[in-house]
Amino acid sequence: MPRRQEILTRFAAPTRPSIHICKICRRLASTATASAAHASPVEHPPPHAAVPSNKPFVPLRAAYKVKASILLSRPPLITRDLTPFEKSFFLYQRRLNERLAMPFSRYFYYQKGTPGDVEWKRKIKERLTPARDIGVYNAYAKEGWNDEVLVGAKESEPEAQVEALLWDAEVEGLKGEEEQEVKKHEVEKPMPRFTKADEVGDTKSLDRKMQRTLYLVVREGREGKWWFPNDVLVGKESLHTAAERIIVQAGGMNMNTWVIGNIPLGHYIYNYGAAAELKDKPEDLKGEKFFFMKGRIMAGQANLVDNKLGLTDFQWLAKDEMQKTLAPRDWNAVKNMLSER
């Protein structure tokens, strides 16, 4: 009977393949089981309950007025004046060129005995050189090496060089090299570097300080301070759009202007400090934030008639003049945004 029961049990049990486990794996498995049995259970902290607040919800409000301002400028119209060193250097270079160049071939340009040849001989006798704007200088004489400019010499001054060129163009001989009779031709002269607006000090004119950059500043009210045209941003308008609007509302339509780029040149935070500044202002308003856009005027002039920003006067000022006009706090905020020239 036991033998029969053993046979039935063997055929009824599911067959399993025999798996061989090495000693090392058996040892690692037993070690992991023992470590899991002795490990302490992980304790999770209870969820933090929200503490009800008795304070009413107050929405955040703007503490500053955000304004766009335009640095509208007229760029320099002419080059700057040369320094004394630059004047001497350029004259030295022209005289050096006369020494290194080949001699002037007179008969290649003028036929002997012609009026042009006679005129050439008269002029070369006076200035000793083919060049007309380097003074009396002979590059092939014994003193040709002595081409440096002496202190106080007028040959290096641009005004003296212009006069020499005009004289050479205007004066012409009549009866040969031995005659003193000359004839003058009307030659158009260059425009002066200083205008009437510079002489009278007209700060509303754009025809002044042509070597410098001029900026538009305006006065708010009769006794208001001088500042750049500005206004509060309206709705979702960008700084670029606001700057274009401010130019039209402040200076009128008689200006051909260009607002450069969409990124401000700089910004300035103006905090209200005096009691007069806080008058008629909301309690939570701390001050104003100005974002300055860069602009150029190509033609036209500002006209404050019927302007919408309450402006009463305007000026075109250079950087050094602006330091004397703006308030000290305002000047310190914008001085690094302005061009030296």
Coordinates of C-alpha atoms in Angstrom, one line a residue:
M1 CA 0.0 0.0 0.0
P2 CA 2.7 2.6 0.8
R3 CA 4.5 1.7 -2.4
R4 CA 1.3 2.3 -4.4
Q5 CA 0.6 5.6 -2.7
E6 CA 4.1 6.8 -3.5
I7 CA 3.6 6.0 -7.2
L8 CA 0.3 7.9 -7.4
T9 CA 1.8 10.9 -5.7
R10 CA 4.7 11.0 -8.1
F11 CA 2.5 11.0 -11.2
A12 CA -0.1 13.5 -9.7
A13 CA 2.5 16.3 -8.8
P14 CA 3.6 18.7 -11.5
T15 CA 7.0 18.2 -12.8
R16 CA 9.6 20.9 -12.1
P17 CA 13.1 21.1 -13.7
S18 CA 15.9 20.8 -11.3
I19 CA 17.8 24.1 -10.7
H20 CA 21.4 24.1 -9.5
I21 CA 22.3 27.1 -7.2
C22 CA 25.9 27.8 -6.4
K23 CA 27.2 28.3 -2.8
I24 CA 28.0 32.0 -3.4
C25 CA 24.5 32.9 -4.7
R26 CA 22.9 30.9 -1.8
R27 CA 25.0 32.9 0.7
L28 CA 24.1 36.3 -0.8
A29 CA 20.4 35.4 -0.9
S30 CA 20.5 34.4 2.8
T31 CA 22.3 37.6 3.7
A32 CA 19.8 39.8 1.9
T33 CA 16.9 38.0 3.5
A34 CA 18.4 38.5 7.0
S35 CA 19.0 42.2 6.4
A36 CA 15.4 42.7 5.2
A37 CA 14.1 41.0 8.3
H38 CA 16.1 43.2 10.7
A39 CA 15.6 46.5 8.8
S40 CA 13.3 49.1 10.6
P41 CA 10.2 50.1 8.8
V42 CA 10.1 53.5 7.1
E43 CA 8.0 56.0 8.9
H44 CA 6.2 58.6 6.7
P45 CA 5.3 61.9 8.4
P46 CA 1.6 62.8 8.5
P47 CA 0.5 65.2 5.9
H48 CA 0.7 68.9 6.9
A49 CA -2.7 70.4 7.5
A50 CA -3.3 73.8 6.0
V51 CA -3.6 76.5 8.6
P52 CA -6.5 78.8 7.9
S53 CA -5.7 82.5 7.6
N54 CA -7.8 85.2 9.1
K55 CA -6.3 88.0 7.0
P56 CA -8.3 89.1 3.9
F57 CA -6.6 88.7 0.5
V58 CA -5.2 92.0 -0.8
P59 CA -4.2 92.1 -4.5
L60 CA -0.7 93.5 -5.3
R61 CA -0.7 97.0 -6.8
A62 CA 1.9 98.8 -8.9
A63 CA 4.3 100.8 -6.7
Y64 CA 5.8 102.8 -9.6
K65 CA 4.6 104.6 -12.7
V66 CA 6.2 103.0 -15.8
K67 CA 7.1 105.7 -18.3
A68 CA 8.8 105.7 -21.7
S69 CA 11.2 108.6 -22.5
I70 CA 12.9 109.5 -25.8
L71 CA 16.5 110.7 -26.1
L72 CA 16.0 112.4 -29.4
S73 CA 19.3 113.6 -30.8
R74 CA 20.8 115.4 -33.8
P75 CA 24.2 113.8 -34.6
P76 CA 27.3 115.8 -35.4
L77 CA 27.2 117.4 -38.9
I78 CA 31.0 118.0 -39.4
T79 CA 34.2 116.5 -38.1
R80 CA 35.7 117.8 -34.9
D81 CA 38.5 120.4 -34.8
L82 CA 42.0 118.9 -35.0
T83 CA 44.3 119.0 -32.0
P84 CA 47.6 121.0 -32.3
F85 CA 49.5 117.7 -32.6
E86 CA 47.3 116.4 -35.4
K87 CA 47.7 119.7 -37.3
S88 CA 51.5 119.5 -37.1
F89 CA 51.5 115.8 -38.0
F90 CA 49.4 116.2 -41.2
L91 CA 51.5 119.1 -42.4
Y92 CA 54.6 117.1 -41.8
Q93 CA 53.2 114.1 -43.8
R94 CA 52.4 116.4 -46.7
R95 CA 55.9 117.9 -46.7
L96 CA 57.5 114.5 -46.4
N97 CA 55.5 113.4 -49.4
E98 CA 57.0 116.3 -51.4
R99 CA 60.5 115.0 -50.5
L100 CA 59.8 111.4 -51.5
A101 CA 57.8 112.1 -54.7
M102 CA 59.4 112.4 -58.1
P103 CA 60.1 116.0 -59.3
F104 CA 57.1 117.7 -61.0
S105 CA 57.4 117.5 -64.8
R106 CA 56.3 121.0 -65.8
Y107 CA 56.5 120.5 -69.6
F108 CA 54.5 117.3 -69.4
Y109 CA 51.5 119.4 -68.2
Y110 CA 52.2 122.8 -69.7
Q111 CA 53.7 123.7 -73.1
K112 CA 56.5 126.1 -73.0
G113 CA 55.5 129.7 -73.5
T114 CA 51.7 129.1 -73.0
P115 CA 49.7 131.1 -70.4
G116 CA 49.5 128.0 -68.2
D117 CA 53.3 127.8 -68.3
V118 CA 53.7 131.5 -67.4
E119 CA 51.2 131.1 -64.5
W120 CA 53.0 128.1 -63.2
K121 CA 56.4 129.9 -63.2
R122 CA 54.9 132.8 -61.3
K123 CA 53.4 130.7 -58.6
I124 CA 56.3 128.3 -58.1
K125 CA 58.6 131.3 -57.6
E126 CA 56.4 132.3 -54.6
R127 CA 55.8 129.0 -52.8
L128 CA 58.8 127.0 -54.1
T129 CA 56.8 123.8 -54.3
P130 CA 54.0 122.3 -56.4
A131 CA 51.9 121.8 -53.4
R132 CA 49.6 124.7 -52.6
D133 CA 48.8 124.2 -48.9
I134 CA 52.1 123.5 -47.2
G135 CA 53.6 126.9 -47.1
V136 CA 56.9 128.1 -48.6
Y137 CA 59.0 124.9 -48.8
N138 CA 61.5 123.5 -51.3
A139 CA 61.9 119.7 -50.9
Y140 CA 65.0 119.6 -53.0
A141 CA 67.0 122.4 -51.5
K142 CA 69.7 122.1 -48.9
E143 CA 67.2 122.8 -46.1
G144 CA 64.7 120.2 -47.5
W145 CA 65.2 118.0 -44.4
N146 CA 64.0 120.8 -42.2
D147 CA 60.3 120.1 -42.7
E148 CA 59.0 120.2 -39.1
V149 CA 56.5 122.9 -38.1
L150 CA 57.8 125.5 -35.7
V151 CA 55.8 126.5 -32.6
G152 CA 53.2 129.2 -33.5
A153 CA 53.5 128.6 -37.3
K154 CA 50.3 129.3 -39.2
E155 CA 51.1 126.8 -42.0
S156 CA 49.5 124.0 -40.0
E157 CA 46.3 125.8 -39.3
P158 CA 43.3 124.7 -41.5
E159 CA 42.2 128.4 -41.9
A160 CA 45.6 129.3 -43.4
Q161 CA 45.6 126.3 -45.7
V162 CA 42.1 127.2 -47.0
E163 CA 43.2 130.8 -47.6
A164 CA 46.2 129.6 -49.6
L165 CA 44.1 127.3 -51.7
L166 CA 41.6 130.1 -52.4
W167 CA 44.3 132.6 -53.3
D168 CA 45.8 130.1 -55.7
A169 CA 42.4 129.6 -57.4
E170 CA 41.4 133.2 -57.5
V171 CA 44.7 135.0 -58.5
E172 CA 45.9 134.7 -62.1
G173 CA 48.7 136.7 -63.9
L174 CA 48.0 138.7 -67.0
K175 CA 51.2 139.7 -68.8
G176 CA 53.9 137.2 -67.9
E177 CA 56.1 136.4 -64.9
E178 CA 57.7 139.9 -64.8
E179 CA 54.4 141.8 -64.6
Q180 CA 52.7 142.5 -61.3
E181 CA 49.2 142.8 -62.7
V182 CA 46.8 140.0 -61.6
K183 CA 43.2 139.2 -62.2
K184 CA 40.9 137.7 -59.5
H185 CA 38.2 135.1 -60.2
E186 CA 35.2 134.7 -58.0
V187 CA 35.6 131.3 -56.2
E188 CA 33.0 129.8 -54.0
K189 CA 34.3 129.7 -50.4
P190 CA 33.6 126.9 -47.9
M191 CA 30.9 127.4 -45.3
P192 CA 32.1 128.5 -41.9
R193 CA 32.2 126.0 -39.1
F194 CA 30.4 128.4 -36.7
T195 CA 27.0 129.7 -37.5
K196 CA 24.9 132.7 -36.4
A197 CA 23.1 130.5 -34.0
D198 CA 26.5 129.9 -32.3
E199 CA 27.2 133.6 -32.1
V200 CA 23.8 134.6 -30.5
G201 CA 23.5 131.4 -28.4
D202 CA 20.2 130.2 -29.9
T203 CA 19.5 127.0 -28.1
K204 CA 16.3 126.3 -30.1
S205 CA 18.2 126.1 -33.3
L206 CA 19.6 122.9 -34.8
D207 CA 22.2 124.9 -36.8
R208 CA 24.6 125.2 -33.9
K209 CA 27.4 123.2 -32.3
M210 CA 27.7 121.2 -35.5
Q211 CA 30.6 119.2 -34.1
R212 CA 28.5 118.0 -31.2
T213 CA 25.4 115.8 -30.6
L214 CA 22.4 117.9 -29.5
Y215 CA 19.5 116.4 -27.4
L216 CA 16.0 117.6 -27.1
V217 CA 14.9 118.6 -23.6
V218 CA 11.5 120.1 -22.7
R219 CA 10.0 122.0 -19.8
E220 CA 6.8 120.8 -18.1
G221 CA 4.7 123.8 -17.0
R222 CA 5.9 127.4 -16.6
E223 CA 8.2 126.7 -13.7
G224 CA 8.7 123.0 -14.2
K225 CA 12.1 121.3 -14.5
W226 CA 13.8 120.5 -17.7
W227 CA 13.6 116.8 -18.7
F228 CA 13.4 114.6 -21.7
P229 CA 10.0 114.0 -23.4
N230 CA 8.1 111.2 -21.6
D231 CA 4.7 109.8 -20.9
V232 CA 3.1 106.8 -19.2
L233 CA 2.7 103.6 -21.2
V234 CA -0.9 103.2 -22.5
G235 CA -2.3 99.7 -22.3
K236 CA 0.0 97.1 -23.8
E237 CA 2.0 99.4 -26.1
S238 CA 5.7 98.7 -26.4
L239 CA 8.5 101.1 -25.6
H240 CA 9.2 101.6 -29.3
T241 CA 5.6 102.5 -30.0
A242 CA 5.3 104.7 -27.0
A243 CA 8.5 106.6 -28.0
E244 CA 7.1 107.3 -31.5
R245 CA 3.8 108.5 -29.9
I246 CA 5.6 110.8 -27.5
I247 CA 7.6 112.4 -30.3
V248 CA 4.4 113.3 -32.2
Q249 CA 2.5 114.4 -29.1
A250 CA 5.4 116.5 -27.8
G251 CA 7.1 118.0 -30.9
G252 CA 4.4 117.8 -33.5
M253 CA 4.4 116.3 -36.9
N254 CA 7.0 118.6 -38.4
M255 CA 9.9 116.3 -37.6
N256 CA 11.4 113.4 -39.6
T257 CA 12.6 111.1 -36.8
W258 CA 13.7 107.5 -36.3
V259 CA 13.4 105.5 -33.1
I260 CA 16.4 103.1 -33.0
G261 CA 15.6 99.6 -31.9
N262 CA 13.2 98.0 -29.4
I263 CA 15.5 97.8 -26.4
P264 CA 15.9 100.8 -24.1
L265 CA 19.2 102.6 -23.8
G266 CA 18.9 102.7 -20.0
H267 CA 16.5 103.3 -17.2
Y268 CA 16.1 105.6 -14.2
I269 CA 14.1 105.0 -11.0
Y270 CA 12.8 108.3 -9.5
N271 CA 11.6 108.0 -6.0
Y272 CA 9.2 110.6 -4.5
G273 CA 10.9 112.2 -1.5
A274 CA 9.6 115.7 -0.8
A275 CA 6.1 116.3 0.5
A276 CA 5.3 118.4 -2.6
E277 CA 6.0 115.4 -4.8
L278 CA 3.7 113.2 -2.8
K279 CA 0.8 115.7 -3.1
D280 CA -2.2 114.4 -5.1
K281 CA -0.4 111.0 -5.5
P282 CA -1.9 107.7 -4.4
E283 CA -0.5 106.4 -1.1
D284 CA 1.0 103.2 -2.6
L285 CA 2.8 105.1 -5.4
K286 CA 6.5 105.3 -4.6
G287 CA 7.8 107.0 -7.7
E288 CA 8.4 106.7 -11.4
K289 CA 10.5 104.4 -13.6
F290 CA 11.8 105.9 -16.9
F291 CA 12.9 103.7 -19.8
F292 CA 14.9 105.7 -22.3
M293 CA 14.7 105.0 -26.0
K294 CA 17.2 106.3 -28.5
G295 CA 16.0 108.4 -31.5
R296 CA 17.4 110.5 -34.3
I297 CA 16.1 113.6 -36.0
M298 CA 17.0 113.9 -39.7
A299 CA 15.0 117.0 -40.7
G300 CA 12.4 119.4 -39.3
Q301 CA 12.0 121.2 -36.0
A302 CA 10.1 120.8 -32.7
N303 CA 6.8 122.7 -32.4
L304 CA 5.1 122.7 -29.0
V305 CA 1.9 124.4 -30.2
D306 CA -1.1 122.2 -29.2
N307 CA 1.1 119.6 -27.6
K308 CA -0.7 117.0 -25.5
L309 CA 1.9 116.6 -22.7
G310 CA 1.6 120.1 -21.2
L311 CA 5.0 121.3 -22.4
T312 CA 5.9 125.0 -22.5
D313 CA 9.4 125.2 -23.8
F314 CA 12.2 123.2 -25.5
Q315 CA 15.9 123.4 -26.1
W316 CA 18.6 121.5 -28.1
L317 CA 21.5 121.0 -25.8
A318 CA 24.9 119.3 -25.8
K319 CA 26.0 117.1 -23.0
D320 CA 28.0 119.8 -21.2
E321 CA 25.1 122.3 -21.5
M322 CA 22.7 119.7 -20.1
Q323 CA 24.7 119.4 -16.9
K324 CA 23.9 123.0 -16.1
T325 CA 20.2 122.7 -17.0
L326 CA 19.0 119.4 -15.5
A327 CA 18.5 118.8 -11.8
P328 CA 21.6 117.2 -10.2
R329 CA 19.8 113.9 -9.4
D330 CA 18.5 113.7 -12.9
W331 CA 21.9 114.5 -14.5
N332 CA 23.7 111.8 -12.5
A333 CA 21.1 109.3 -13.7
V334 CA 21.5 110.0 -17.5
K335 CA 25.0 111.4 -17.9
N336 CA 26.4 108.0 -19.0
M337 CA 23.7 107.6 -21.7
L338 CA 24.8 110.8 -23.5
S339 CA 27.4 111.0 -26.2
E340 CA 30.6 113.1 -25.4
R341 CA 30.6 114.4 -29.0

